[in-house]
XYZ file of C-alpha atoms in Angstrom:
632
model
C -25.729 -0.173 -11.713
C -27.466 -1.884 -8.780
C -25.602 -0.884 -5.819
C -22.868 1.328 -5.233
C -19.917 -0.451 -3.622
C -17.655 0.782 -1.100
C -14.042 0.149 -1.287
C -11.406 0.184 1.408
C -9.075 2.912 0.571
C -5.973 4.062 -1.138
C -2.202 4.933 0.178
C 0.263 7.165 -1.403
C 4.257 7.192 -0.086
C 6.832 9.832 -1.686
C 10.431 9.741 -0.303
C 12.710 12.525 -1.957
C 16.265 11.036 -2.562
C 17.876 14.709 -3.159
C 18.099 18.029 -0.779
C 15.346 20.157 -1.155
C 17.458 22.871 -2.716
C 17.812 20.371 -5.804
C 13.947 20.452 -6.364
C 13.841 24.285 -5.819
C 16.486 24.669 -8.447
C 15.096 21.990 -10.850
C 11.297 22.382 -10.608
C 11.137 25.833 -9.081
C 9.915 24.662 -5.551
C 10.997 22.938 -2.861
C 7.224 22.035 -2.127
C 8.081 19.651 -4.887
C 7.011 16.542 -2.614
C 3.824 18.260 -1.430
C 2.750 18.958 -5.099
C 3.140 15.353 -6.296
C 1.451 13.849 -3.102
C -1.815 16.256 -4.216
C -1.573 14.804 -7.355
C -1.268 11.276 -6.214
C -4.067 11.504 -4.143
C -6.145 12.981 -6.785
C -5.193 10.360 -9.316
C -6.533 7.878 -6.590
C -9.670 9.608 -5.241
C -11.636 6.830 -7.124
C -10.679 4.862 -3.828
C -11.996 7.056 -1.489
C -14.173 9.724 -0.906
C -15.244 9.662 2.702
C -12.048 11.062 4.146
C -8.259 12.007 3.087
C -5.015 12.370 5.167
C -1.772 13.795 4.558
C 1.543 13.504 6.830
C 5.100 14.685 6.018
C 8.336 14.306 8.158
C 11.336 16.588 7.795
C 15.119 14.806 8.280
C 17.721 15.987 10.365
C 16.063 18.659 11.924
C 17.641 20.510 15.087
C 15.844 19.620 18.660
C 13.240 21.751 19.213
C 11.839 22.065 15.694
C 8.686 20.683 14.354
C 9.636 17.648 12.147
C 6.269 16.117 11.790
C 2.882 17.577 9.829
C -0.442 16.076 9.798
C -3.685 16.986 8.261
C -6.778 15.104 7.886
C -10.409 15.835 6.537
C -13.712 14.274 6.519
C -15.447 17.309 4.349
C -17.218 16.788 0.960
C -14.230 16.960 -0.909
C -11.532 15.739 1.535
C -8.605 16.068 -0.628
C -9.067 19.846 -1.730
C -9.675 20.804 1.790
C -6.499 18.941 3.113
C -4.532 20.841 0.492
C -6.338 24.046 1.036
C -5.303 24.058 4.302
C -1.619 23.313 3.616
C -1.558 26.108 1.067
C -3.073 28.559 3.200
C -0.596 27.875 6.012
C 2.204 27.974 3.550
C 1.067 31.511 2.011
C 0.484 32.924 5.340
C 4.436 32.071 6.378
C 5.070 33.790 2.931
C 2.968 36.832 3.361
C 4.378 37.215 6.960
C 8.176 36.083 6.052
C 8.816 37.272 2.345
C 12.404 36.675 3.153
C 11.824 32.914 3.422
C 10.739 32.518 -0.441
C 14.264 32.019 -1.782
C 15.512 30.176 1.172
C 14.988 26.657 1.183
C 16.598 25.870 4.706
C 14.357 28.735 6.141
C 11.403 27.281 4.751
C 12.374 23.612 5.899
C 12.976 25.159 9.304
C 10.066 27.430 9.741
C 7.050 26.091 7.547
C 5.142 22.774 8.162
C 4.459 20.155 5.540
C 7.621 20.855 3.681
C 9.897 17.616 3.996
C 11.372 14.447 2.507
C 8.895 11.896 3.359
C 5.366 11.840 2.747
C 2.606 9.865 3.423
C -1.233 10.407 1.834
C -4.437 8.596 2.168
C -8.009 8.331 0.681
C -10.802 6.672 2.462
C -13.553 4.888 1.901
C -15.222 4.032 5.234
C -16.484 0.322 5.103
C -18.199 0.673 8.314
C -18.326 2.750 11.589
C -18.740 6.540 12.187
C -17.260 8.568 9.341
C -15.618 10.964 11.664
C -12.165 12.802 11.189
C -10.839 10.592 13.846
C -11.400 7.217 11.928
C -9.149 9.052 9.039
C -5.859 8.032 8.140
C -2.866 8.421 8.644
C -3.131 7.592 12.463
C -0.336 8.791 14.607
C 1.501 7.424 17.562
C 3.530 10.033 19.345
C 6.636 9.810 21.747
C 9.381 12.304 22.754
C 11.848 9.854 20.978
C 11.932 10.766 17.417
C 12.281 6.670 16.512
C 9.114 5.594 18.249
C 6.846 8.338 16.710
C 4.987 6.046 14.249
C 2.568 7.001 11.504
C 0.583 4.517 9.854
C -1.721 4.612 6.641
C -3.307 1.457 5.122
C -5.635 -0.145 2.765
C -6.994 -3.220 4.913
C -9.140 -5.068 6.829
C -8.525 -7.811 9.486
C -10.479 -10.596 9.994
C -9.173 -11.394 13.666
C -8.990 -7.869 15.068
C -10.491 -9.409 18.405
C -7.700 -11.656 18.762
C -5.135 -9.255 17.861
C -6.592 -6.511 20.752
C -6.719 -9.621 23.349
C -3.054 -9.989 22.223
C -1.959 -6.163 23.182
C -3.908 -6.690 26.623
C -1.607 -9.994 27.332
C 1.514 -7.553 26.239
C -0.097 -5.293 29.481
C -1.240 -2.599 27.143
C -4.057 -0.609 27.247
C -5.392 0.391 23.543
C -7.540 3.039 23.257
C -10.133 1.382 21.024
C -10.808 -1.975 19.118
C -10.281 -0.664 15.637
C -8.158 -2.614 13.427
C -6.067 0.421 12.577
C -5.142 1.066 16.133
C -4.744 -2.341 16.986
C -2.141 -2.641 14.174
C -0.538 0.520 14.832
C 0.051 -0.586 18.559
C 1.117 -4.026 17.609
C 4.044 -2.518 15.389
C 4.606 0.404 17.934
C 5.103 -2.094 20.719
C 8.003 -3.791 18.989
C 9.326 -0.536 17.818
C 9.649 0.525 21.481
C 11.056 -2.902 22.454
C 13.898 -2.403 19.304
C 14.588 1.203 20.172
C 15.027 -0.135 23.691
C 17.403 -2.494 23.013
C 19.477 -0.604 20.647
C 19.844 2.010 23.190
C 21.111 -0.445 25.682
C 23.752 -1.471 22.992
C 24.587 2.190 22.594
C 24.933 2.792 26.148
C 27.116 -0.293 26.583
C 29.475 1.006 24.133
C 29.929 4.388 25.981
C 27.890 6.554 23.732
C 25.910 9.510 25.201
C 22.106 9.730 25.128
C 22.627 12.236 22.227
C 25.021 10.129 20.528
C 22.709 7.156 20.653
C 20.135 8.593 18.770
C 21.825 8.256 15.188
C 23.245 5.150 16.006
C 19.883 3.496 16.777
C 18.561 5.138 13.253
C 21.203 3.249 11.639
C 20.972 0.007 13.122
C 17.005 -0.183 13.577
C 15.649 -3.397 11.757
C 12.479 -2.812 10.381
C 12.040 -6.063 8.704
C 12.435 -7.683 11.996
C 9.842 -5.487 13.739
C 7.302 -6.076 10.831
C 7.776 -10.036 11.270
C 7.133 -9.812 14.859
C 4.103 -7.488 14.384
C 2.452 -9.364 11.277
C 3.033 -12.815 12.762
C -0.602 -13.373 13.276
C -2.319 -10.872 11.269
C -5.242 -12.379 9.060
C -6.533 -10.161 6.533
C -5.927 -8.254 3.345
C -3.477 -5.157 3.293
C -1.127 -2.781 1.962
C -0.045 -0.688 4.606
C 2.401 2.297 4.800
C 4.447 3.463 7.844
C 6.742 6.181 8.724
C 8.792 6.591 11.563
C 10.043 9.655 13.056
C 13.291 9.912 12.325
C 13.089 9.003 8.579
C 12.789 5.454 7.741
C 9.568 4.109 6.272
C 7.909 1.020 4.913
C 4.995 -0.340 2.715
C 4.010 -4.127 3.890
C 1.909 -6.171 1.559
C -0.487 -9.265 2.953
C 0.814 -12.742 1.837
C -1.852 -13.481 -0.429
C -1.504 -10.016 -2.234
C -5.199 -9.674 -1.863
C -4.496 -5.589 -1.680
C -2.599 -4.035 -4.487
C 0.719 -1.837 -4.271
C 3.030 -0.558 -6.576
C 6.452 1.278 -6.410
C 8.947 3.003 -8.651
C 12.346 4.309 -8.009
C 14.831 6.535 -9.930
C 17.600 9.006 -8.633
C 15.030 11.765 -7.181
C 12.305 9.782 -5.764
C 10.795 6.138 -4.381
C 6.990 6.380 -4.514
C 4.479 3.715 -3.910
C 0.768 3.878 -4.369
C -2.286 1.573 -4.536
C -2.520 1.989 -8.281
C 0.028 1.832 -10.910
C -1.534 4.963 -13.219
C -1.152 7.175 -10.621
C 2.664 6.495 -10.328
C 2.556 6.388 -14.439
C 0.692 9.787 -14.966
C 2.075 11.781 -11.909
C 5.771 10.841 -12.402
C 5.566 10.316 -16.438
C 6.876 6.996 -16.220
C 6.086 3.954 -18.540
C 3.972 0.820 -17.706
C 7.260 -1.366 -17.352
C 9.247 0.566 -15.067
C 6.191 0.588 -12.130
C 6.743 -2.604 -10.103
C 4.373 -4.529 -8.185
C 5.309 -5.119 -4.532
C 5.316 -8.633 -3.990
C 2.537 -10.539 -1.399
C 4.287 -11.342 1.932
C 6.999 -8.637 1.159
C 7.871 -5.189 2.553
C 9.496 -2.203 0.638
C 11.780 -0.502 3.259
C 13.383 2.490 3.023
C 15.975 3.803 5.077
C 16.627 7.386 6.493
C 19.676 7.563 4.254
C 17.587 6.895 1.317
C 18.588 3.288 0.724
C 15.784 0.973 -0.513
C 15.709 -2.876 0.552
C 12.648 -5.225 -0.338
C 12.148 -7.709 2.587
C 10.153 -10.964 2.825
C 8.120 -10.387 6.092
C 5.518 -13.614 5.799
C 6.052 -16.564 3.383
C 3.749 -15.860 0.403
C 0.604 -17.716 0.498
C -1.356 -19.031 -2.838
C -1.741 -15.720 -4.825
C -5.355 -14.545 -4.468
C -5.239 -10.879 -5.651
C -8.475 -9.070 -5.249
C -10.245 -9.700 -8.561
C -13.008 -6.730 -7.750
C -9.705 -4.392 -7.834
C -9.752 -5.428 -11.541
C -13.712 -5.624 -12.204
C -14.475 -2.337 -10.482
C -12.440 -0.389 -8.526
C -8.811 0.410 -9.919
C -8.863 3.218 -12.375
C -9.418 1.524 -15.672
C -6.659 3.641 -17.267
C -3.979 0.762 -16.142
C -3.128 -0.882 -19.290
C -3.849 -4.391 -18.138
C -6.920 -3.363 -16.246
C -8.361 -1.877 -19.735
C -7.579 -5.089 -21.496
C -8.796 -7.354 -18.698
C -12.441 -5.277 -18.403
C -12.683 -5.457 -22.140
C -12.156 -9.318 -22.250
C -14.752 -9.262 -19.384
C -17.221 -8.069 -21.827
C -16.293 -10.190 -24.815
C -16.075 -13.490 -22.672
C -19.724 -13.133 -21.824
C -21.110 -12.484 -25.047
C -22.037 -16.049 -25.870
C -24.353 -15.879 -23.112
C -25.850 -12.595 -24.218
C -26.466 -13.961 -27.881
C -28.354 -16.793 -26.590
C -30.546 -14.677 -24.688
C -31.303 -12.552 -27.475
C -31.565 -15.576 -30.022
C -28.855 -14.416 -31.976
C -30.951 -11.201 -32.890
C -28.489 -8.627 -33.303
C -30.793 -6.726 -35.739
C -33.240 -5.928 -33.115
C -30.978 -5.481 -30.178
C -29.812 -2.169 -28.396
C -26.488 -2.455 -26.552
C -25.524 -0.205 -23.605
C -23.907 0.439 -20.291
C -24.588 1.400 -16.539
C -22.893 2.865 -15.040
C -19.863 4.634 -16.608
C -17.251 2.592 -14.771
C -18.992 -0.730 -17.162
C -17.794 1.339 -20.425
C -14.615 -0.716 -20.945
C -16.451 -4.110 -20.800
C -18.936 -2.732 -22.845
C -16.295 -2.143 -25.745
C -15.277 -5.418 -25.417
C -18.843 -6.890 -25.625
C -19.502 -4.611 -28.664
C -16.409 -6.356 -30.371
C -17.817 -9.694 -29.858
C -21.017 -8.561 -30.810
C -19.120 -7.412 -34.088
C -17.396 -10.521 -34.497
C -21.073 -12.053 -34.455
C -22.443 -9.827 -36.959
C -19.615 -10.035 -39.183
C -20.443 -14.250 -38.807
C -23.834 -13.439 -39.681
C -22.998 -11.165 -42.874
C -20.790 -13.825 -44.256
C -23.302 -16.718 -43.764
C -25.853 -14.529 -45.307
C -23.675 -13.711 -48.358
C -22.441 -17.160 -48.634
C -26.324 -18.524 -48.565
C -27.339 -16.127 -51.255
C -24.235 -15.990 -53.469
C -26.209 -17.438 -56.441
C -28.772 -14.560 -56.562
C -27.001 -11.973 -54.694
C -27.807 -8.130 -56.241
C -25.660 -5.195 -55.535
C -28.798 -3.751 -53.680
C -29.383 -6.798 -51.453
C -25.395 -7.127 -50.787
C -25.828 -3.403 -49.749
C -28.762 -4.279 -47.539
C -26.679 -7.124 -45.520
C -23.638 -4.846 -45.158
C -25.456 -2.079 -43.936
C -26.810 -4.015 -40.633
C -24.771 -2.545 -37.811
C -24.411 -2.941 -34.042
C -26.991 -0.655 -32.255
C -25.296 1.076 -29.421
C -27.061 4.026 -27.781
C -26.400 6.093 -24.282
C -29.598 4.781 -22.597
C -28.817 6.038 -18.597
C -27.905 9.242 -17.728
C -27.118 9.558 -13.941
C -28.480 12.731 -12.262
C -25.952 12.729 -9.444
C -27.714 16.035 -7.622
C -30.828 13.759 -6.615
C -28.522 11.452 -4.395
C -28.122 14.397 -1.691
C -31.952 14.658 -1.444
C -32.398 10.794 -0.575
C -32.874 11.004 3.169
C -36.017 9.381 5.002
C -37.156 5.964 4.042
C -40.701 6.897 3.315
C -39.685 9.053 0.399
C -36.603 7.024 -0.620
C -37.821 4.582 -3.151
C -39.565 7.310 -5.272
C -36.429 9.402 -5.497
C -34.146 6.396 -6.056
C -36.309 5.606 -9.074
C -35.468 8.949 -10.728
C -31.629 8.877 -10.187
C -30.937 8.090 -13.849
C -33.051 9.766 -16.862
C -33.292 7.455 -20.084
C -32.904 8.512 -23.627
C -36.171 8.016 -25.241
C -36.941 7.081 -29.044
C -33.837 4.924 -29.526
C -35.648 1.441 -28.553
C -38.584 -0.329 -30.690
C -41.170 -2.488 -29.063
C -39.558 -5.558 -30.666
C -36.288 -4.651 -29.418
C -33.723 -6.409 -26.874
C -32.256 -3.922 -24.489
C -28.748 -5.364 -23.202
C -27.396 -3.369 -20.366
C -23.676 -4.473 -19.289
C -22.667 -3.611 -15.409
C -19.664 -4.118 -13.449
C -21.503 -6.359 -10.716
C -24.931 -7.136 -9.047
C -24.543 -7.354 -5.556
C -27.926 -6.496 -3.424
C -30.031 -5.973 -6.555
C -31.868 -3.027 -4.690
C -31.257 0.014 -7.208
C -31.899 -2.326 -10.060
C -35.154 -3.600 -8.340
C -36.455 -0.060 -7.653
C -34.788 2.460 -10.073
C -33.110 0.769 -13.225
C -35.790 -1.600 -14.318
C -38.700 0.569 -13.984
C -36.853 3.309 -15.652
C -35.720 0.803 -18.704
C -39.210 -0.572 -18.942
C -40.236 3.032 -19.874
C -38.465 2.647 -23.206
C -40.959 -0.563 -23.906
C -38.748 -2.831 -25.204
C -39.661 -6.420 -25.579
C -36.817 -8.024 -23.450
C -34.666 -6.337 -20.883
C -30.933 -8.464 -20.490
C -29.028 -6.970 -17.621
C -25.572 -8.295 -18.012
C -23.148 -8.485 -14.880
C -19.079 -8.760 -16.058
C -18.642 -10.285 -12.620
C -20.008 -13.708 -11.321
C -22.859 -13.919 -8.732
C -21.877 -12.440 -5.627
C -22.853 -15.275 -2.891
C -20.202 -14.618 -0.080
C -19.438 -11.532 2.019
C -15.930 -9.784 1.890
C -13.969 -9.185 4.975
C -11.007 -8.055 3.576
C -12.012 -4.419 2.592
C -15.221 -4.208 0.288
C -18.362 -3.309 2.078
C -20.161 -6.478 1.841
C -20.546 -7.867 5.145
C -24.332 -9.272 5.569
C -25.390 -12.264 3.767
C -28.701 -11.577 3.637
C -28.191 -8.263 1.828
C -26.901 -10.439 -1.516
C -29.395 -11.041 -3.879
C -27.809 -14.415 -4.942
C -28.111 -15.361 -1.034
C -31.729 -14.380 -1.505
C -32.157 -16.387 -4.676
C -30.809 -19.758 -3.020
C -33.446 -19.588 -0.041
C -36.410 -19.052 -2.160
C -35.201 -21.948 -4.555
C -34.936 -24.090 -1.323
C -38.287 -22.826 -0.362
C -39.742 -23.722 -3.885
C -38.416 -27.397 -3.793
C -39.202 -28.091 -0.177
C -35.588 -28.148 0.989
C -35.418 -25.233 3.352
C -34.508 -27.478 6.129
C -31.106 -27.180 4.811
C -31.291 -23.533 6.022
C -31.324 -24.795 10.001
C -28.583 -27.425 9.123
C -26.111 -25.358 7.948
C -26.816 -22.833 10.973
C -26.084 -25.981 13.555
C -22.773 -26.539 11.742
C -21.624 -23.084 11.820
C -22.394 -22.900 15.382
C -20.600 -26.314 15.951
C -17.252 -24.511 14.834
C -17.827 -21.090 16.967
C -14.794 -22.153 19.283
C -12.654 -23.848 16.997
C -9.153 -22.497 15.677
C -9.650 -20.465 12.491
C -7.347 -22.827 10.452
C -9.990 -25.851 11.096
C -12.859 -24.024 10.235
C -15.080 -25.192 6.960
C -17.385 -22.680 4.978
C -20.632 -24.746 5.785
C -22.290 -21.660 3.669
C -21.187 -23.420 0.406
C -23.846 -26.289 0.921
C -26.744 -23.369 0.491
C -25.763 -23.091 -3.183
C -24.407 -26.634 -4.050
C -27.776 -27.967 -5.186
C -28.367 -25.399 -7.917
C -26.485 -24.332 -11.295
C -25.560 -21.045 -12.032
C -28.758 -20.465 -14.594
C -31.167 -21.563 -12.026
C -29.668 -18.983 -9.576
C -29.786 -16.458 -12.038
C -33.026 -17.062 -13.334
C -34.271 -16.716 -9.626
C -32.528 -13.569 -9.189
C -34.281 -12.314 -12.434
C -37.780 -13.227 -10.803
C -36.971 -11.521 -7.496
C -35.564 -7.962 -8.996
C -39.050 -8.030 -11.415
C -42.385 -7.134 -10.368
C -45.764 -7.094 -12.033
C -44.993 -3.319 -13.124
C -42.573 -4.403 -15.349
C -43.843 -5.083 -19.124
C -40.480 -6.433 -20.590
C -39.305 -9.968 -19.828
C -36.234 -9.518 -17.554
C -33.125 -11.482 -17.926
C -30.190 -11.454 -15.914
C -26.613 -12.962 -16.841
C -23.462 -13.252 -14.907
C -19.893 -13.910 -15.986
C -18.814 -17.408 -15.238
C -16.041 -17.685 -12.763
C -13.571 -19.464 -15.162
C -14.273 -16.846 -17.574
C -13.164 -14.446 -14.930
C -10.094 -16.036 -14.386
C -9.313 -16.156 -18.111
C -9.783 -12.468 -18.138
C -7.985 -11.523 -15.059
C -5.251 -14.046 -14.853
C -3.175 -12.367 -12.179
C -5.936 -11.567 -9.921
C -7.451 -14.953 -8.940
C -8.934 -13.679 -5.408
C -12.779 -14.918 -6.102
C -13.999 -15.587 -2.792
C -17.183 -13.502 -2.851
C -18.256 -15.447 -5.800
C -16.719 -19.148 -4.674
C -16.705 -18.982 -1.314
C -12.945 -19.914 -1.190
C -11.221 -17.491 1.097
C -7.434 -16.879 0.838
C -6.943 -16.726 4.514
C -8.069 -18.961 7.301
C -10.100 -15.942 9.224
C -12.355 -15.931 6.023
C -14.167 -19.192 6.786
C -15.009 -17.988 10.303
C -16.159 -14.679 8.944
C -18.521 -16.486 6.614
C -20.080 -18.914 9.137
C -20.489 -15.800 11.709
C -22.207 -14.162 9.075
C -24.685 -16.991 8.355
C -24.946 -17.245 12.000
C -26.086 -13.484 12.351
C -28.562 -14.188 9.387
C -29.993 -17.296 10.964
C -30.388 -15.234 14.275
C -31.376 -12.055 12.946
C -28.687 -10.470 14.113
C -27.622 -7.156 12.403
C -23.978 -7.164 13.262
C -21.307 -7.580 11.143
C -19.450 -10.581 10.883
C -15.958 -9.055 11.533
């Protein structure tokens, strides 16, 4: 409701395990893998709408034949654009060469994008220019088949500068400092080294250069390459890679911050950022889709054999809770129940805010992603209503008439579709001078369903900056003339920046941070703001492992309720007639609802990697010094 968050990305990898003729005979097309990749990317488009990319590899081609294809797009509808380009090229080949139609070998030899190994990516750019050059997959080319490397990932590294400097020390000259390029070059360095060593072994065995190629493919140890490459990585990542000769991998960070799931049968191995994408596209049950363990890589050799290898020792599992609250598709069986539980667990706070007056309260949600937690809130509201009915019946049992019983039983929870988003208006919001007025009209409201003595309860996934809430939502809801507007966040207060993928880089943009500053001003303790700054500065040259998150001290004197009440003041203004109350989920209840995803650093400041503490302190230094740069 309050602000659209940008997320990090989604990945999909498909490896066909049968000859292409098998898919032609069974499914009517040798482009089975291309079709499945289209569906996998569409089913994850919620994770990235800024760009999309596709890459494919053909196995066992003859020298001189093209075996890698890649297409990327940052068009308004990038997935559709990519596959429109692919289909146009395929149809052109068929129109010029109708003899290819039933000849799978000719299709593989002459038509791009067909193959046995596919990698797809959907991108949400967290920062930087949204040019097509920033869209994954990235490609590192080489005349040696084994040294061609294609990388796509859902990740952010906190120590990109350090990793870049390490590449320089290795004698390399990376073309830019972006974390994707840095990571790819690091893997590429150790891949080159491994190929060179295997070539020397093959030569020592008396093999010709041509004979050495299959020897290298068979003996290349991807797990060892990844261990060397990832030794100093600090961040959250689910990273996929393809090698030119046909090996592939997906690697997940040791804290399990970013998600990755996989499935295998006798026809295919598939990996994705979200479980429902695999379930839907391949029509498989929940229990057959496995989660890739933190710190592990799923490695698929050219021959189709699969192996799970520990690359980095797993840390305490801190999987991102925002995946469950907001970003991942709610069609996942576990996520659906977790989101309902988030709504159910926050209901006691809502009842207190409306003084248990369910009769004069209207319940709704904004945006659509909050609908599932809305259902959980309703279940809890219905439980409360049933309790109120029982108490009324028992209290009046001696004098209860059929008419009065009917009156008690007729009491229902009032739910309405209050806000409807007018998406078309977004495209016209450009210059700052007219932005506020236009933002105020992004949503339309349903008139005539709220009475002047009603509480209007609206549940949202999260409240980050509070900007849209202040400039648009509250003004819109106030037009309905409720007695009180209760805005409910199914997530706790977001107090700290994220550095593992979500676009929350600057502290001063977080409304909870603003509330803490205002509370210190109110209490005459604003001097702590400078004290924290100096403590952060003292740690600038320290190793990450020794750095402490000093920003926690800013929030320490206040209760959650005090900060919530101050947020209510900040986002309200004198033009709002209704009383405004903001309610946030507690961290404890978040953990009860999402017991497998305990990554809560944006709420608690407890970062899962050492680099997180350095980032939050840098963000605070930037705030204090008025520096608009990002902290990572």
